[in-house]
Short mmCIF file of C-alpha atoms in Angstrom, two decimals:
data_model
loop_
_atom_site.label_atom_id
_atom_site.label_comp_id
_atom_site.label_asym_id
_atom_site.label_seq_id
_atom_site.Cartn_x
_atom_site.Cartn_y
_atom_site.Cartn_z
CA MET A 1 -1.20 23.63 15.85
CA ASP A 2 -0.20 20.65 13.53
CA LEU A 3 -3.95 19.31 12.60
CA ARG A 4 -1.98 16.97 9.93
CA PRO A 5 -3.49 13.39 10.46
CA LYS A 6 -0.29 11.00 12.27
CA ILE A 7 0.37 7.78 9.36
CA VAL A 8 2.64 5.46 10.57
CA VAL A 9 3.98 3.35 7.33
CA ILE A 10 5.61 -0.56 8.21
CA GLY A 11 6.99 -1.87 5.09
CA SER A 12 8.96 -2.14 2.07
CA LEU A 13 11.32 0.27 0.32
CA ASN A 14 12.11 -0.79 -3.33
CA MET A 15 14.54 0.51 -6.28
CA ASP A 16 11.84 -0.17 -9.52
CA LEU A 17 14.33 -0.68 -12.36
CA VAL A 18 10.64 -0.77 -15.23
CA VAL A 19 10.93 -1.96 -18.94
CA LYS A 20 8.72 -1.01 -21.31
CA ALA A 21 7.92 -3.09 -23.55
CA VAL A 22 5.38 -3.28 -26.79
CA ARG A 23 4.28 -6.37 -25.22
CA ALA A 24 5.38 -9.01 -23.07
CA PRO A 25 7.77 -11.85 -24.32
CA LYS A 26 6.10 -15.63 -24.29
CA ARG A 27 7.79 -18.31 -22.39
CA GLY A 28 11.80 -18.86 -23.52
CA GLU A 29 11.10 -15.99 -26.19
CA THR A 30 13.74 -12.99 -25.64
CA VAL A 31 11.52 -9.23 -27.00
CA MET A 32 13.59 -5.88 -27.52
CA GLY A 33 12.51 -3.36 -24.99
CA GLU A 34 12.23 0.46 -25.81
CA GLU A 35 12.95 2.13 -22.27
CA ILE A 36 14.40 1.06 -18.84
CA HIS A 37 13.95 3.39 -15.89
CA PHE A 38 14.80 3.21 -12.10
CA ILE A 39 12.43 4.17 -10.01
CA PRO A 40 12.02 4.26 -6.53
CA GLY A 41 9.22 2.00 -4.90
CA GLY A 42 8.22 -0.92 -2.41
CA LYS A 43 4.74 -0.31 -1.19
CA GLY A 44 5.43 0.82 1.48
CA ALA A 45 7.55 3.00 0.25
CA ASN A 46 4.75 4.28 -1.89
CA GLN A 47 1.89 4.30 0.21
CA ALA A 48 4.28 6.60 2.55
CA VAL A 49 4.50 8.93 -0.41
CA GLY A 50 0.95 9.13 -1.07
CA LEU A 51 0.06 10.03 2.14
CA ALA A 52 2.93 12.65 2.73
CA ARG A 53 1.91 14.76 -0.88
CA LEU A 54 -1.79 14.27 0.54
CA GLY A 55 -0.64 16.31 3.91
CA ALA A 56 -0.46 13.27 6.72
CA GLU A 57 2.04 13.84 8.83
CA THR A 58 4.11 10.25 7.71
CA THR A 59 6.58 8.29 9.23
CA MET A 60 8.36 5.25 7.08
CA ILE A 61 9.59 1.91 9.42
CA GLY A 62 11.45 0.03 7.03
CA ALA A 63 15.06 -1.21 6.03
CA VAL A 64 17.04 -0.42 3.31
CA GLY A 65 21.01 -1.64 2.41
CA SER A 66 24.10 0.90 2.74
CA ASP A 67 24.33 0.96 -0.77
CA ALA A 68 23.35 3.85 -3.24
CA PHE A 69 19.79 2.69 -4.00
CA GLY A 70 18.95 2.76 -0.33
CA GLU A 71 19.85 6.60 -0.46
CA LYS A 72 18.55 7.10 -3.55
CA LEU A 73 14.89 5.67 -1.45
CA LYS A 74 15.68 7.63 1.36
CA LYS A 75 16.30 10.36 -0.18
CA ALA A 76 13.47 10.45 -2.23
CA LEU A 77 10.91 10.15 0.97
CA GLN A 78 12.65 13.00 2.29
CA LYS A 79 11.70 15.14 -0.92
CA ASP A 80 8.03 14.81 0.08
CA GLY A 81 8.35 15.43 3.45
CA VAL A 82 8.43 11.75 4.92
CA ASN A 83 9.83 10.96 7.87
CA THR A 84 12.78 8.87 7.37
CA SER A 85 14.72 8.39 10.70
CA SER A 86 13.40 5.16 11.74
CA ILE A 87 14.48 3.16 8.26
CA LYS A 88 17.21 1.26 9.03
CA VAL A 89 20.40 0.95 7.36
CA LEU A 90 21.85 -2.40 6.62
CA ASP A 91 25.72 -3.02 5.86
CA SER A 92 24.70 -6.89 5.45
CA GLU A 93 21.89 -6.32 2.59
CA ALA A 94 21.33 -4.77 -0.57
CA THR A 95 18.02 -2.43 -1.22
CA GLY A 96 15.10 -4.43 -2.26
CA VAL A 97 14.40 -4.03 -6.27
CA ALA A 98 11.74 -4.57 -7.62
CA SER A 99 11.90 -6.01 -11.64
CA ILE A 100 8.95 -4.35 -13.11
CA LEU A 101 7.54 -4.79 -16.89
CA LEU A 102 5.12 -2.27 -18.89
CA ALA A 103 3.42 -4.29 -21.54
CA GLU A 104 0.05 -3.94 -23.27
CA GLY A 105 -0.92 -1.55 -20.91
CA ASP A 106 -0.60 -3.94 -17.82
CA ASN A 107 2.00 -4.44 -15.49
CA SER A 108 3.74 -7.84 -14.24
CA ILE A 109 6.92 -7.52 -11.01
CA VAL A 110 9.29 -9.79 -9.87
CA VAL A 111 10.31 -8.18 -6.10
CA VAL A 112 13.46 -9.66 -4.73
CA PRO A 113 13.35 -8.50 -1.22
CA GLY A 114 16.68 -8.16 -0.09
CA ALA A 115 17.23 -5.45 3.17
CA ASN A 116 13.35 -5.73 3.81
CA ALA A 117 13.67 -9.53 4.53
CA GLN A 118 15.13 -7.59 7.40
CA CYS A 119 12.63 -5.47 8.48
CA LEU A 120 12.01 -7.25 11.69
CA PRO A 121 10.20 -6.82 15.22
CA GLU A 122 12.73 -5.90 17.51
CA ASP A 123 12.92 -2.62 15.11
CA LEU A 124 9.11 -2.20 16.44
CA ASP A 125 10.40 -2.35 19.49
CA ARG A 126 12.62 0.38 18.82
CA TYR A 127 10.56 3.04 17.55
CA GLU A 128 7.45 1.96 19.68
CA GLU A 129 6.98 5.22 20.38
CA LYS A 130 6.14 6.65 16.71
CA ILE A 131 2.95 3.98 17.03
CA THR A 132 1.91 5.43 19.87
CA GLU A 133 2.22 8.72 18.32
CA ALA A 134 0.04 7.53 14.77
CA ASP A 135 -3.50 7.96 14.35
CA LEU A 136 -3.66 5.04 12.07
CA VAL A 137 -1.31 2.09 11.00
CA LEU A 138 -0.67 1.13 7.79
CA LEU A 139 1.06 -2.56 6.87
CA GLN A 140 1.68 -4.65 3.58
CA LEU A 141 3.11 -8.11 3.03
CA GLU A 142 6.48 -7.10 1.51
CA ILE A 143 8.23 -7.77 5.21
CA PRO A 144 8.37 -10.86 6.45
CA LEU A 145 4.74 -11.52 8.22
CA GLU A 146 6.09 -12.11 11.92
CA THR A 147 7.16 -8.26 11.49
CA VAL A 148 3.00 -7.36 10.48
CA GLU A 149 1.86 -9.89 12.77
CA TYR A 150 4.02 -7.87 15.97
CA ALA A 151 2.89 -4.44 14.40
CA ILE A 152 -0.58 -4.73 14.82
CA LYS A 153 0.43 -6.69 18.31
CA LEU A 154 1.85 -2.91 19.53
CA ALA A 155 -1.17 -0.92 17.26
CA ARG A 156 -3.69 -2.91 19.09
CA LYS A 157 -1.74 -2.49 22.24
CA HIS A 158 -1.80 1.55 21.78
CA GLY A 159 -5.60 1.89 20.57
CA LYS A 160 -4.02 2.24 17.32
CA THR A 161 -6.33 1.64 13.76
CA VAL A 162 -5.02 -1.03 11.75
CA MET A 163 -5.14 -1.31 8.13
CA LEU A 164 -3.20 -3.97 6.07
CA ASN A 165 -3.16 -4.26 3.03
CA PRO A 166 -2.97 -7.83 2.53
CA ALA A 167 -0.15 -7.77 -1.11
CA PRO A 168 1.65 -9.92 -2.19
CA ALA A 169 -1.38 -12.08 -1.83
CA GLN A 170 -0.33 -15.17 0.71
CA ASN A 171 -2.60 -16.97 3.19
CA LEU A 172 -3.46 -15.39 6.78
CA SER A 173 -4.32 -16.23 9.69
CA GLN A 174 -8.18 -15.88 11.43
CA ASP A 175 -6.04 -14.48 14.35
CA LEU A 176 -4.46 -11.87 12.47
CA LEU A 177 -7.62 -10.89 10.23
CA SER A 178 -9.27 -10.82 13.57
CA LYS A 179 -7.04 -7.66 14.57
CA VAL A 180 -7.08 -5.77 11.48
CA ASP A 181 -9.56 -3.20 10.92
CA TYR A 182 -9.36 -2.34 7.34
CA LEU A 183 -8.30 -4.87 5.14
CA THR A 184 -7.53 -4.04 1.74
CA PRO A 185 -7.47 -6.85 -1.00
CA ASN A 186 -8.14 -6.41 -4.71
CA ARG A 187 -9.88 -9.48 -6.45
CA SER A 188 -7.08 -12.14 -6.81
CA GLU A 189 -6.20 -11.72 -2.93
CA LEU A 190 -9.25 -12.03 -1.88
CA ALA A 191 -9.58 -14.96 -3.47
CA LEU A 192 -6.26 -16.88 -1.87
CA LEU A 193 -7.42 -15.51 1.25
CA THR A 194 -10.88 -16.59 1.10
CA GLY A 195 -9.94 -19.64 -0.48
CA MET A 196 -12.44 -18.55 -2.44
CA SER A 197 -12.01 -18.51 -6.55
CA GLU A 198 -11.88 -15.66 -8.68
CA GLU A 199 -15.10 -16.28 -10.24
CA SER A 200 -17.14 -16.90 -6.72
CA THR A 201 -19.00 -13.99 -5.52
CA ILE A 202 -17.43 -10.64 -4.11
CA ALA A 203 -19.61 -10.26 -1.38
CA LYS A 204 -19.10 -13.79 -0.65
CA GLY A 205 -15.62 -13.60 -0.39
CA ILE A 206 -16.20 -10.25 2.04
CA GLU A 207 -18.93 -12.28 3.84
CA GLN A 208 -16.53 -14.77 4.49
CA LEU A 209 -13.35 -11.93 5.76
CA LEU A 210 -16.48 -10.38 8.10
CA GLU A 211 -17.03 -13.54 9.81
CA VAL A 212 -12.95 -14.39 10.67
CA GLY A 213 -13.03 -11.23 12.56
CA VAL A 214 -11.87 -8.18 10.05
CA SER A 215 -14.15 -5.02 10.86
CA CYS A 216 -14.05 -3.53 7.52
CA CYS A 217 -12.96 -5.49 3.74
CA VAL A 218 -12.43 -3.12 1.04
CA THR A 219 -11.89 -4.83 -2.30
CA THR A 220 -10.35 -3.11 -5.60
CA LEU A 221 -11.93 -4.37 -8.83
CA GLY A 222 -9.48 -2.13 -10.97
CA ALA A 223 -11.18 0.22 -13.37
CA GLU A 224 -14.82 -1.82 -11.96
CA GLY A 225 -14.02 -0.11 -8.60
CA VAL A 226 -14.15 -1.08 -5.49
CA ALA A 227 -16.31 -3.03 -3.02
CA PHE A 228 -16.56 -2.55 0.53
CA ARG A 229 -18.70 -4.32 3.58
CA GLU A 230 -18.35 -3.21 7.46
CA LYS A 231 -19.49 -5.73 9.93
CA GLY A 232 -22.97 -5.12 10.61
CA GLY A 233 -23.68 -3.61 7.34
CA SER A 234 -24.35 -4.43 3.75
CA LEU A 235 -22.52 -4.54 0.74
CA VAL A 236 -21.46 -1.35 -0.82
CA LYS A 237 -20.00 -0.68 -4.13
CA VAL A 238 -18.27 2.54 -5.98
CA SER A 239 -17.93 2.79 -9.46
CA GLY A 240 -14.42 4.06 -10.71
CA ASN A 241 -13.60 6.96 -12.74
CA LYS A 242 -12.68 6.44 -16.40
CA VAL A 243 -9.59 8.84 -17.15
CA PRO A 244 -6.99 8.06 -19.30
CA VAL A 245 -4.32 5.08 -18.10
CA VAL A 246 -0.44 5.92 -18.91
CA ASP A 247 1.20 3.89 -15.87
CA THR A 248 -1.60 1.43 -13.28
CA THR A 249 1.99 0.00 -11.24
CA GLY A 250 1.27 3.32 -8.40
CA ALA A 251 -2.87 2.44 -8.57
CA GLY A 252 -3.05 0.31 -5.34
CA ASP A 253 -1.04 2.26 -3.47
CA ALA A 254 -2.33 5.24 -4.07
CA PHE A 255 -5.85 3.83 -3.13
CA ASN A 256 -5.09 2.69 0.08
CA ALA A 257 -3.25 6.16 0.78
CA GLY A 258 -6.54 8.03 -0.18
CA LEU A 259 -7.79 5.61 1.63
CA ALA A 260 -5.85 5.69 4.82
CA TYR A 261 -5.31 9.54 4.84
CA ALA A 262 -9.54 9.70 4.90
CA LEU A 263 -10.06 7.53 7.37
CA ALA A 264 -7.72 9.01 9.44
CA GLN A 265 -8.95 12.55 8.83
CA LYS A 266 -12.38 10.14 10.60
CA GLU A 267 -14.18 10.51 7.40
CA SER A 268 -17.17 7.71 6.91
CA ILE A 269 -15.94 4.55 4.72
CA ARG A 270 -18.01 5.92 2.38
CA GLU A 271 -16.99 9.15 2.13
CA ALA A 272 -12.85 7.61 2.83
CA VAL A 273 -13.83 5.16 -0.39
CA GLU A 274 -14.57 7.41 -2.95
CA PHE A 275 -11.50 9.65 -1.86
CA ALA A 276 -9.41 6.78 -2.40
CA VAL A 277 -10.68 6.47 -5.93
CA GLN A 278 -10.08 9.53 -7.07
CA VAL A 279 -6.35 9.59 -5.71
CA SER A 280 -6.06 6.24 -7.53
CA ALA A 281 -7.28 7.07 -10.91
CA LEU A 282 -5.34 10.38 -10.40
CA ALA A 283 -1.81 8.23 -9.98
CA VAL A 284 -2.55 6.08 -13.15
CA THR A 285 -2.48 9.22 -15.56
CA LYS A 286 1.26 9.92 -14.54
CA PHE A 287 4.67 7.45 -15.03
CA GLY A 288 5.99 5.80 -12.15
CA ALA A 289 4.73 4.49 -8.61
CA GLN A 290 5.98 7.28 -6.64
CA GLY A 291 5.83 9.68 -9.41
CA GLY A 292 1.71 9.71 -9.70
CA MET A 293 0.85 9.91 -6.42
CA PRO A 294 -1.55 13.31 -6.23
CA THR A 295 -1.46 15.86 -3.89
CA LEU A 296 -4.59 17.17 -1.86
CA ALA A 297 -5.22 20.51 -4.02
CA GLU A 298 -4.95 17.75 -7.52
CA VAL A 299 -7.10 15.76 -5.91
CA GLU A 300 -10.02 18.41 -4.55
CA LYS A 301 -9.28 19.96 -8.39
CA PHE A 302 -10.34 16.85 -10.06
CA GLN A 303 -13.42 16.32 -7.52
CA GLU A 304 -14.62 20.04 -9.48
CA GLY A 305 -14.36 18.46 -12.18
#
């Protein structure tokens, strides 16, 4: 009997074009890069790989083009054990691409959605059975918002836990937010969702989201760790782990994968956040968003110190 948690990830698949440079160029300036890598990515696919490596039975719903990038992205997911039978392949669209510049210990990213923009509500009707079988449905915002809204509606219809990583940042309706069980913004996403400045307190931003109906808001704060609060509870902060940083690209995706996995295992929110912080810490010690995703064995070894 398979007791692994079943998680459906509905989201993006991109080929990441990763360029390393000593520093980022100023406006209008050209700088010489050091190296380039073509790496499977996309927030949805990254989180699916993170979940599969932790041991979840993971299904990916999304869309790619019928090009070389699309084929490579599907194979990369399959290699880590992700079920790719619900990924739509399009002749009419190119696979999504993310151009990532790594410089001075940080990253900046430009995403061209491509086929991701054709991950549509009717696709979810086609794969509704996958949602009915899931313990948790995980979403991000690199696919059309109407698809995210419909996915949440379907998940709620079947009594599933809904987790939304609101990235890239955009305004979301109160109606959508009120249907989310776990919302996982970073500091800048929290500011945009609430209309508050990033200088406002995290506590006020989280409180505002709980007031519009989010059941639990978990805000990532980079090296500072995480702050979270459940409806009816008080604010809790969890410190980050000090690790040698190689690549921060997949840190947020690793955190979301860790959190979703632990919640689907019925861990408490505190235990789930602590686990996710450890998953995220391990991810930044390796290169590449998907390549850096740790296995459950690696996390357990890290926990032992």
